[in-house]
Amino acid sequence: MFFTGAFRRPREGNWAVGVTLLLIAIAEGFCGYSLPDDLLSGTGLRTTQGVLQSVPVAGTWLTLLVFGGEFPGDEIIPRLFLAHVLLLPGLLIALITVHIFLIVRLKHTQWARTGRTNRNVVGKPMFPAYAAKSTGLFLLVAGVLTLMAATMQINPVWLVGPYRPDQVSTDSQPDWYLGFVEGALRLMPGAETVVWGHTLVWDVFLPGAVLPLLLFLGMYAYPFLERWLTGDDREHHLCDRPRNHPVRTGIGAAVITFAAVLQVAGGQDVFAFVLGLELPALTWFLRISLVVLPVLVFLAVRRLCLALQARDRRRILHGHGTGEVRRTPDGGYQEARVRIPNAEHYLAVTRDLPRPAEPPARPGRLGRRSRPRRRDRLRTALSHWYVRDRIELPASESEQRRIAARLAGPDQAPKEESDC
């Protein structure tokens, strides 16, 4: 989906609601994970207490505030239960309601197909189409959850025992949604600093508190950053194909790779045991992969997107092969090719690619242009890096006008829309 609409059209607000829903869902899962108070969940709470205590200056007070006293305390389980069954579900219901209202107002995005433009939304009615789909999905999820409740056993306290601070379960791992935090804690080298008699535990604070904070701040800020780089504040209803935005797609793939390496690192001891590897060697391999692999994935995905654009250009110019070989008048052989279908051509050429931003002109003395400000130069450089990678597709002058008409927003007057 394309999240670069103007703030007055609250697309960024809808994106923020989605990120907040993710954050609350993780908190909801963590509270439920910690409620059994067995060795596994107790170990997770102990890790949380360590992360809170690592916060400079306020760590001790945060721990006392959350746990209600010295760890493990007597108030943490009732607090987790109240948050798990009342507070967090209420927030989820409220934000889902806001999300649905925003969808009704903003409408959904759609892939470029014949008849679909930035000025219309071609879809199915809420009733009976979407109502039937949502009801079916609800019943399917309810059935799976009922089956899991009847047949699966998770963390039985009578087998693993109640939590004791001096014991830890074998192969103790967090649930998948917090695996990246555990992996970061395991990969971070030891680093401490003593300042005025106080120890700053960087090897816990940075991966346990700073990294998740930066991750979610980056998710909140991304649509605003992209709008600042591209200067695009229009309303959009057509989805962008990933291949048409190589840098954006590469960044997404790099972030997923970064999180995947951390997820694997969260179970490094289990992988080392099962695969017969040495734990220190595996740890160093994952540390190097955490730095190198996202960069390689970014470069590979960006190149792949450009290759797919080049493929679209070849198919538009030469069509696609039929598998039939014909003899040419000069005695050679070549594959017969036919024009690509209209729907595929429409999807390929209907793409909204912003141009790199240029620094604004600033009048100087004696009518001369002054040098752009450092902030403008930075924005220009980042904008060129972000949107410059593209392969132009062949289109006649009249076809370019039709494409511009498809991409024109509701507040723009298209000159030609005969095929929209």
GROMACS .gro file of C-alpha atoms in nm:
model
  420
    1MET     CA    1   0.000   0.000   0.000
    2PHE     CA    2   0.109   0.357  -0.064
    3PHE     CA    3   0.139   0.567   0.253
    4THR     CA    4   0.243   0.909   0.125
    5GLY     CA    5  -0.082   1.103   0.129
    6ALA     CA    6  -0.099   1.443   0.290
    7PHE     CA    7  -0.156   1.458   0.664
    8ARG     CA    8  -0.481   1.644   0.605
    9ARG     CA    9  -0.593   1.322   0.444
   10PRO     CA   10  -0.506   1.108   0.745
   11ARG     CA   11  -0.320   0.828   0.572
   12GLU     CA   12  -0.027   0.875   0.806
   13GLY     CA   13  -0.279   0.858   1.089
   14ASN     CA   14  -0.407   0.523   0.962
   15TRP     CA   15  -0.047   0.398   0.934
   16ALA     CA   16   0.019   0.513   1.293
   17VAL     CA   17  -0.293   0.328   1.409
   18GLY     CA   18  -0.164   0.011   1.243
   19VAL     CA   19   0.178   0.039   1.406
   20THR     CA   20   0.014   0.106   1.743
   21LEU     CA   21  -0.205  -0.202   1.697
   22LEU     CA   22   0.110  -0.408   1.638
   23LEU     CA   23   0.272  -0.267   1.951
   24ILE     CA   24  -0.036  -0.337   2.167
   25ALA     CA   25  -0.068  -0.688   2.023
   26ILE     CA   26   0.293  -0.762   2.124
   27ALA     CA   27   0.222  -0.630   2.475
   28GLU     CA   28  -0.095  -0.840   2.492
   29GLY     CA   29   0.097  -1.152   2.392
   30PHE     CA   30   0.372  -1.081   2.644
   31CYS     CA   31   0.120  -1.041   2.929
   32GLY     CA   32  -0.047  -1.371   2.841
   33TYR     CA   33   0.293  -1.540   2.803
   34SER     CA   34   0.394  -1.425   3.153
   35LEU     CA   35   0.075  -1.521   3.340
   36PRO     CA   36   0.142  -1.896   3.397
   37ASP     CA   37   0.425  -1.800   3.636
   38ASP     CA   38   0.620  -2.114   3.548
   39LEU     CA   39   0.993  -2.140   3.485
   40LEU     CA   40   0.961  -2.027   3.123
   41SER     CA   41   0.740  -1.722   3.180
   42GLY     CA   42   0.932  -1.634   3.496
   43THR     CA   43   1.254  -1.628   3.298
   44GLY     CA   44   1.091  -1.384   3.055
   45LEU     CA   45   0.984  -1.160   3.340
   46ARG     CA   46   1.335  -1.174   3.481
   47THR     CA   47   1.471  -1.060   3.146
   48THR     CA   48   1.219  -0.775   3.141
   49GLN     CA   49   1.328  -0.673   3.490
   50GLY     CA   50   1.690  -0.670   3.378
   51VAL     CA   51   1.608  -0.449   3.079
   52LEU     CA   52   1.416  -0.205   3.300
   53GLN     CA   53   1.700  -0.188   3.551
   54SER     CA   54   1.950  -0.113   3.274
   55VAL     CA   55   1.779   0.220   3.197
   56PRO     CA   56   2.017   0.491   3.323
   57VAL     CA   57   1.903   0.692   3.626
   58ALA     CA   58   1.539   0.576   3.618
   59GLY     CA   59   1.591   0.199   3.596
   60THR     CA   60   1.544   0.115   3.963
   61TRP     CA   61   1.235   0.331   3.994
   62LEU     CA   62   1.083   0.183   3.677
   63THR     CA   63   1.135  -0.167   3.814
   64LEU     CA   64   0.968  -0.081   4.144
   65LEU     CA   65   0.682   0.088   3.960
   66VAL     CA   66   0.614  -0.206   3.728
   67PHE     CA   67   0.667  -0.494   3.972
   68GLY     CA   68   0.537  -0.319   4.282
   69GLY     CA   69   0.848  -0.398   4.483
   70GLU     CA   70   1.153  -0.620   4.468
   71PHE     CA   71   1.149  -0.888   4.199
   72PRO     CA   72   0.942  -1.099   4.159
   73GLY     CA   73   0.699  -0.915   4.388
   74ASP     CA   74   0.337  -0.997   4.464
   75GLU     CA   75   0.160  -0.744   4.241
   76ILE     CA   76   0.298  -0.821   3.895
   77ILE     CA   77   0.069  -1.121   3.823
   78PRO     CA   78  -0.258  -0.934   3.905
   79ARG     CA   79  -0.135  -0.639   3.699
   80LEU     CA   80  -0.052  -0.863   3.404
   81PHE     CA   81  -0.391  -1.033   3.430
   82LEU     CA   82  -0.579  -0.702   3.436
   83ALA     CA   83  -0.383  -0.573   3.136
   84HIS     CA   84  -0.426  -0.902   2.948
   85VAL     CA   85  -0.803  -0.943   2.987
   86LEU     CA   86  -0.926  -0.582   3.013
   87LEU     CA   87  -0.693  -0.292   2.939
   88LEU     CA   88  -0.511  -0.409   2.626
   89PRO     CA   89  -0.816  -0.579   2.464
   90GLY     CA   90  -1.011  -0.256   2.519
   91LEU     CA   91  -0.740  -0.055   2.346
   92LEU     CA   92  -0.732  -0.305   2.059
   93ILE     CA   93  -1.109  -0.283   2.009
   94ALA     CA   94  -1.099   0.098   2.017
   95LEU     CA   95  -0.811   0.125   1.768
   96ILE     CA   96  -0.962  -0.136   1.536
   97THR     CA   97  -1.281   0.073   1.532
   98VAL     CA   98  -1.079   0.384   1.446
   99HIS     CA   99  -0.895   0.187   1.177
  100ILE     CA  100  -1.223   0.073   1.018
  101PHE     CA  101  -1.362   0.428   1.017
  102LEU     CA  102  -1.044   0.552   0.850
  103ILE     CA  103  -1.071   0.280   0.586
  104VAL     CA  104  -1.432   0.380   0.518
  105ARG     CA  105  -1.325   0.741   0.476
  106LEU     CA  106  -1.003   0.688   0.283
  107LYS     CA  107  -1.117   0.380   0.087
  108HIS     CA  108  -0.882   0.095   0.009
  109THR     CA  109  -0.606   0.085  -0.248
  110GLN     CA  110  -0.628  -0.124  -0.565
  111TRP     CA  111  -0.402  -0.269  -0.827
  112ALA     CA  112  -0.396  -0.098  -1.164
  113ARG     CA  113  -0.653  -0.266  -1.384
  114THR     CA  114  -0.865  -0.141  -1.672
  115GLY     CA  115  -1.111   0.108  -1.532
  116ARG     CA  116  -0.923   0.168  -1.206
  117THR     CA  117  -0.766   0.507  -1.148
  118ASN     CA  118  -0.663   0.738  -0.865
  119ARG     CA  119  -1.010   0.895  -0.878
  120ASN     CA  120  -1.220   0.586  -0.818
  121VAL     CA  121  -1.226   0.276  -0.600
  122VAL     CA  122  -1.349  -0.035  -0.777
  123GLY     CA  123  -1.440  -0.296  -0.518
  124LYS     CA  124  -1.717  -0.506  -0.374
  125PRO     CA  125  -1.996  -0.383  -0.146
  126MET     CA  126  -1.965  -0.429   0.229
  127PHE     CA  127  -2.282  -0.639   0.228
  128PRO     CA  128  -2.299  -0.919   0.133
  129ALA     CA  129  -1.948  -0.960  -0.016
  130TYR     CA  130  -1.717  -0.832   0.257
  131ALA     CA  131  -1.959  -0.934   0.535
  132ALA     CA  132  -1.953  -1.294   0.408
  133LYS     CA  133  -1.573  -1.294   0.383
  134SER     CA  134  -1.529  -1.148   0.731
  135THR     CA  135  -1.777  -1.396   0.881
  136GLY     CA  136  -1.600  -1.687   0.715
  137LEU     CA  137  -1.261  -1.565   0.839
  138PHE     CA  138  -1.401  -1.523   1.192
  139LEU     CA  139  -1.543  -1.875   1.196
  140LEU     CA  140  -1.219  -2.019   1.056
  141VAL     CA  141  -1.004  -1.849   1.322
  142ALA     CA  142  -1.247  -1.951   1.598
  143GLY     CA  143  -1.234  -2.312   1.479
  144VAL     CA  144  -0.853  -2.318   1.471
  145LEU     CA  145  -0.832  -2.165   1.820
  146THR     CA  146  -1.085  -2.417   1.953
  147LEU     CA  147  -0.888  -2.703   1.800
  148MET     CA  148  -0.563  -2.572   1.950
  149ALA     CA  149  -0.726  -2.536   2.292
  150ALA     CA  150  -0.850  -2.895   2.279
  151THR     CA  151  -0.538  -3.067   2.145
  152MET     CA  152  -0.229  -2.857   2.231
  153GLN     CA  153  -0.055  -2.817   2.564
  154ILE     CA  154   0.157  -2.506   2.622
  155ASN     CA  155   0.393  -2.458   2.917
  156PRO     CA  156   0.224  -2.694   3.166
  157VAL     CA  157   0.328  -2.569   3.510
  158TRP     CA  158   0.293  -2.917   3.656
  159LEU     CA  159   0.573  -3.037   3.426
  160VAL     CA  160   0.816  -2.746   3.419
  161GLY     CA  161   0.747  -2.631   3.775
  162PRO     CA  162   0.676  -2.289   3.925
  163TYR     CA  163   0.921  -2.006   3.877
  164ARG     CA  164   1.229  -1.993   4.099
  165PRO     CA  165   1.482  -1.710   4.058
  166ASP     CA  166   1.775  -1.954   4.086
  167GLN     CA  167   1.657  -2.181   3.802
  168VAL     CA  168   1.602  -2.142   3.428
  169SER     CA  169   1.418  -2.379   3.192
  170THR     CA  170   1.624  -2.568   2.938
  171ASP     CA  171   1.603  -2.412   2.590
  172SER     CA  172   1.420  -2.114   2.736
  173GLN     CA  173   1.305  -1.900   2.442
  174PRO     CA  174   1.053  -1.615   2.415
  175ASP     CA  175   0.757  -1.630   2.180
  176TRP     CA  176   0.822  -1.532   1.819
  177TYR     CA  177   0.698  -1.173   1.851
  178LEU     CA  178   0.975  -1.095   2.103
  179GLY     CA  179   1.241  -1.315   1.948
  180PHE     CA  180   1.419  -1.016   1.794
  181VAL     CA  181   1.475  -0.860   2.140
  182GLU     CA  182   1.615  -1.186   2.277
  183GLY     CA  183   1.841  -1.222   1.974
  184ALA     CA  184   1.972  -0.867   2.015
  185LEU     CA  185   2.047  -0.933   2.382
  186ARG     CA  186   2.241  -1.248   2.293
  187LEU     CA  187   2.443  -1.092   2.012
  188MET     CA  188   2.539  -0.770   2.189
  189PRO     CA  189   2.899  -0.788   2.318
  190GLY     CA  190   2.963  -0.705   2.681
  191ALA     CA  191   2.990  -0.330   2.735
  192GLU     CA  192   2.971  -0.139   3.064
  193THR     CA  193   3.071   0.209   3.174
  194VAL     CA  194   3.113   0.332   3.530
  195VAL     CA  195   3.020   0.699   3.577
  196TRP     CA  196   3.040   0.857   3.925
  197GLY     CA  197   3.009   0.520   4.087
  198HIS     CA  198   2.710   0.412   3.875
  199THR     CA  199   2.738   0.131   3.620
  200LEU     CA  200   2.579   0.183   3.279
  201VAL     CA  201   2.502  -0.162   3.135
  202TRP     CA  202   2.510  -0.092   2.762
  203ASP     CA  203   2.496  -0.461   2.660
  204VAL     CA  204   2.143  -0.481   2.807
  205PHE     CA  205   2.014  -0.126   2.763
  206LEU     CA  206   2.100  -0.085   2.394
  207PRO     CA  207   1.954  -0.414   2.259
  208GLY     CA  208   1.672  -0.445   2.513
  209ALA     CA  209   1.541  -0.088   2.529
  210VAL     CA  210   1.697   0.133   2.261
  211LEU     CA  211   1.665  -0.109   1.966
  212PRO     CA  212   1.286  -0.174   2.003
  213LEU     CA  213   1.233   0.201   2.059
  214LEU     CA  214   1.422   0.289   1.741
  215LEU     CA  215   1.241   0.018   1.547
  216PHE     CA  216   0.894   0.147   1.630
  217LEU     CA  217   0.995   0.512   1.596
  218GLY     CA  218   1.125   0.429   1.248
  219MET     CA  219   0.795   0.260   1.162
  220TYR     CA  220   0.597   0.561   1.282
  221ALA     CA  221   0.820   0.810   1.098
  222TYR     CA  222   0.863   0.629   0.766
  223PRO     CA  223   0.558   0.768   0.577
  224PHE     CA  224   0.639   1.121   0.693
  225LEU     CA  225   1.002   1.076   0.585
  226GLU     CA  226   0.900   0.947   0.242
  227ARG     CA  227   0.662   1.237   0.191
  228TRP     CA  228   0.942   1.478   0.285
  229LEU     CA  229   1.182   1.314   0.037
  230THR     CA  230   0.939   1.294  -0.254
  231GLY     CA  231   0.726   1.602  -0.190
  232ASP     CA  232   0.423   1.391  -0.278
  233ASP     CA  233   0.115   1.500  -0.082
  234ARG     CA  234  -0.151   1.380  -0.325
  235GLU     CA  235  -0.426   1.128  -0.263
  236HIS     CA  236  -0.353   0.779  -0.397
  237HIS     CA  237  -0.580   0.483  -0.465
  238LEU     CA  238  -0.354   0.278  -0.694
  239CYS     CA  239  -0.105   0.040  -0.534
  240ASP     CA  240   0.261   0.066  -0.624
  241ARG     CA  241   0.422  -0.247  -0.759
  242PRO     CA  242   0.733  -0.325  -0.551
  243ARG     CA  243   0.951  -0.335  -0.863
  244ASN     CA  244   0.868   0.029  -0.944
  245HIS     CA  245   1.024   0.155  -0.619
  246PRO     CA  246   1.355  -0.035  -0.589
  247VAL     CA  247   1.496   0.157  -0.291
  248ARG     CA  248   1.176   0.137  -0.089
  249THR     CA  249   1.144  -0.235  -0.160
  250GLY     CA  250   1.512  -0.290  -0.081
  251ILE     CA  251   1.478  -0.111   0.253
  252GLY     CA  252   1.181  -0.327   0.345
  253ALA     CA  253   1.367  -0.646   0.251
  254ALA     CA  254   1.675  -0.532   0.448
  255VAL     CA  255   1.467  -0.464   0.760
  256ILE     CA  256   1.300  -0.805   0.733
  257THR     CA  257   1.644  -0.966   0.696
  258PHE     CA  258   1.772  -0.776   1.000
  259ALA     CA  259   1.477  -0.899   1.208
  260ALA     CA  260   1.516  -1.254   1.074
  261VAL     CA  261   1.881  -1.271   1.184
  262LEU     CA  262   1.783  -1.149   1.530
  263GLN     CA  263   1.505  -1.408   1.539
  264VAL     CA  264   1.754  -1.687   1.466
  265ALA     CA  265   1.993  -1.545   1.725
  266GLY     CA  266   1.715  -1.570   1.985
  267GLY     CA  267   1.755  -1.949   1.968
  268GLN     CA  268   2.128  -1.969   1.901
  269ASP     CA  269   2.189  -2.224   2.177
  270VAL     CA  270   1.925  -2.458   2.035
  271PHE     CA  271   2.064  -2.423   1.681
  272ALA     CA  272   2.416  -2.486   1.807
  273PHE     CA  273   2.307  -2.802   1.990
  274VAL     CA  274   2.092  -2.942   1.707
  275LEU     CA  275   2.344  -2.865   1.432
  276GLY     CA  276   2.649  -2.964   1.636
  277LEU     CA  277   2.810  -2.620   1.611
  278GLU     CA  278   3.024  -2.432   1.858
  279LEU     CA  279   2.822  -2.160   2.028
  280PRO     CA  280   3.092  -1.886   2.011
  281ALA     CA  281   3.148  -1.949   1.639
  282LEU     CA  282   2.773  -1.935   1.570
  283THR     CA  283   2.744  -1.615   1.772
  284TRP     CA  284   3.016  -1.442   1.571
  285PHE     CA  285   2.864  -1.566   1.245
  286LEU     CA  286   2.529  -1.413   1.343
  287ARG     CA  287   2.694  -1.086   1.451
  288ILE     CA  288   2.862  -1.052   1.114
  289SER     CA  289   2.542  -1.153   0.932
  290LEU     CA  290   2.346  -0.890   1.122
  291VAL     CA  291   2.566  -0.618   0.972
  292VAL     CA  292   2.648  -0.761   0.629
  293LEU     CA  293   2.339  -0.955   0.524
  294PRO     CA  294   2.085  -0.665   0.525
  295VAL     CA  295   2.319  -0.460   0.303
  296LEU     CA  296   2.360  -0.747   0.057
  297VAL     CA  297   1.985  -0.811   0.053
  298PHE     CA  298   1.917  -0.441  -0.011
  299LEU     CA  299   2.154  -0.434  -0.308
  300ALA     CA  300   2.022  -0.762  -0.448
  301VAL     CA  301   1.654  -0.664  -0.415
  302ARG     CA  302   1.713  -0.322  -0.570
  303ARG     CA  303   1.890  -0.485  -0.863
  304LEU     CA  304   1.611  -0.741  -0.896
  305CYS     CA  305   1.349  -0.465  -0.909
  306LEU     CA  306   1.540  -0.290  -1.188
  307ALA     CA  307   1.570  -0.621  -1.374
  308LEU     CA  308   1.194  -0.669  -1.350
  309GLN     CA  309   1.142  -0.317  -1.486
  310ALA     CA  310   1.372  -0.401  -1.777
  311ARG     CA  311   1.168  -0.717  -1.833
  312ASP     CA  312   0.851  -0.510  -1.850
  313ARG     CA  313   1.016  -0.284  -2.106
  314ARG     CA  314   1.119  -0.582  -2.324
  315ARG     CA  315   0.771  -0.733  -2.306
  316ILE     CA  316   0.610  -0.404  -2.406
  317LEU     CA  317   0.849  -0.356  -2.700
  318HIS     CA  318   0.871  -0.714  -2.824
  319GLY     CA  319   0.576  -0.896  -2.668
  320HIS     CA  320   0.608  -1.240  -2.513
  321GLY     CA  321   0.714  -1.565  -2.672
  322THR     CA  322   0.459  -1.817  -2.794
  323GLY     CA  323   0.690  -2.118  -2.803
  324GLU     CA  324   0.644  -2.139  -3.180
  325VAL     CA  325   0.962  -2.119  -3.392
  326ARG     CA  326   0.935  -1.973  -3.741
  327ARG     CA  327   1.177  -1.948  -4.029
  328THR     CA  328   1.271  -1.600  -4.142
  329PRO     CA  329   1.303  -1.499  -4.511
  330ASP     CA  330   1.684  -1.495  -4.483
  331GLY     CA  331   1.691  -1.858  -4.368
  332GLY     CA  332   1.721  -1.804  -3.993
  333TYR     CA  333   1.488  -1.910  -3.714
  334GLN     CA  334   1.324  -1.706  -3.444
  335GLU     CA  335   1.048  -1.745  -3.190
  336ALA     CA  336   0.711  -1.598  -3.277
  337ARG     CA  337   0.607  -1.324  -3.037
  338VAL     CA  338   0.269  -1.166  -2.970
  339ARG     CA  339   0.166  -0.844  -2.800
  340ILE     CA  340   0.113  -0.871  -2.426
  341PRO     CA  341  -0.251  -0.862  -2.306
  342ASN     CA  342  -0.409  -0.522  -2.247
  343ALA     CA  343  -0.450  -0.589  -1.873
  344GLU     CA  344  -0.079  -0.666  -1.833
  345HIS     CA  345   0.017  -0.361  -2.038
  346TYR     CA  346  -0.214  -0.141  -1.828
  347LEU     CA  347  -0.053  -0.270  -1.506
  348ALA     CA  348   0.301  -0.222  -1.637
  349VAL     CA  349   0.274   0.133  -1.768
  350THR     CA  350   0.041   0.276  -1.501
  351ARG     CA  351   0.301   0.364  -1.241
  352ASP     CA  352   0.334   0.678  -1.034
  353LEU     CA  353   0.704   0.761  -1.000
  354PRO     CA  354   0.795   1.084  -0.820
  355ARG     CA  355   1.082   1.287  -0.953
  356PRO     CA  356   1.383   1.367  -0.735
  357ALA     CA  357   1.341   1.686  -0.536
  358GLU     CA  358   1.541   1.992  -0.635
  359PRO     CA  359   1.670   2.251  -0.387
  360PRO     CA  360   1.446   2.559  -0.370
  361ALA     CA  361   1.577   2.876  -0.528
  362ARG     CA  362   1.691   3.131  -0.273
  363PRO     CA  363   1.742   3.490  -0.388
  364GLY     CA  364   2.078   3.638  -0.296
  365ARG     CA  365   2.242   3.973  -0.327
  366LEU     CA  366   2.241   4.161  -0.658
  367GLY     CA  367   1.988   3.919  -0.803
  368ARG     CA  368   2.217   3.615  -0.773
  369ARG     CA  369   2.100   3.283  -0.642
  370SER     CA  370   2.245   3.200  -0.303
  371ARG     CA  371   2.370   2.857  -0.212
  372PRO     CA  372   2.095   2.623  -0.084
  373ARG     CA  373   2.082   2.560   0.285
  374ARG     CA  374   2.243   2.246   0.424
  375ARG     CA  375   1.902   2.101   0.505
  376ASP     CA  376   1.787   2.151   0.146
  377ARG     CA  377   2.105   1.996   0.009
  378LEU     CA  378   2.058   1.694   0.235
  379ARG     CA  379   1.697   1.652   0.124
  380THR     CA  380   1.799   1.679  -0.243
  381ALA     CA  381   2.075   1.421  -0.207
  382LEU     CA  382   1.852   1.174  -0.020
  383SER     CA  383   1.566   1.229  -0.264
  384HIS     CA  384   1.788   1.153  -0.565
  385TRP     CA  385   1.912   0.837  -0.395
  386TYR     CA  386   1.559   0.731  -0.304
  387VAL     CA  387   1.376   0.775  -0.636
  388ARG     CA  388   1.639   0.799  -0.910
  389ASP     CA  389   1.655   0.424  -0.991
  390ARG     CA  390   1.410   0.361  -1.271
  391ILE     CA  391   1.389   0.227  -1.624
  392GLU     CA  392   1.170   0.433  -1.854
  393LEU     CA  393   0.899   0.239  -2.033
  394PRO     CA  394   0.811   0.311  -2.397
  395ALA     CA  395   0.498   0.521  -2.436
  396SER     CA  396   0.378   0.749  -2.711
  397GLU     CA  397   0.272   1.106  -2.642
  398SER     CA  398  -0.097   1.020  -2.646
  399GLU     CA  399  -0.039   0.721  -2.419
  400GLN     CA  400   0.153   0.937  -2.174
  401ARG     CA  401  -0.151   1.166  -2.155
  402ARG     CA  402  -0.376   0.868  -2.084
  403ILE     CA  403  -0.140   0.745  -1.813
  404ALA     CA  404  -0.136   1.091  -1.657
  405ALA     CA  405  -0.517   1.089  -1.660
  406ARG     CA  406  -0.524   0.757  -1.475
  407LEU     CA  407  -0.285   0.887  -1.210
  408ALA     CA  408  -0.458   1.222  -1.162
  409GLY     CA  409  -0.610   1.257  -0.817
  410PRO     CA  410  -0.967   1.353  -0.730
  411ASP     CA  411  -0.867   1.719  -0.699
  412GLN     CA  412  -0.703   1.724  -1.044
  413ALA     CA  413  -0.872   1.765  -1.379
  414PRO     CA  414  -0.745   1.498  -1.626
  415LYS     CA  415  -0.720   1.602  -1.987
  416GLU     CA  416  -0.785   1.262  -2.132
  417GLU     CA  417  -0.940   0.953  -1.976
  418SER     CA  418  -1.082   0.754  -2.264
  419ASP     CA  419  -0.934   0.423  -2.141
  420CYS     CA  420  -0.976   0.481  -1.765
   0.00000   0.00000   0.00000
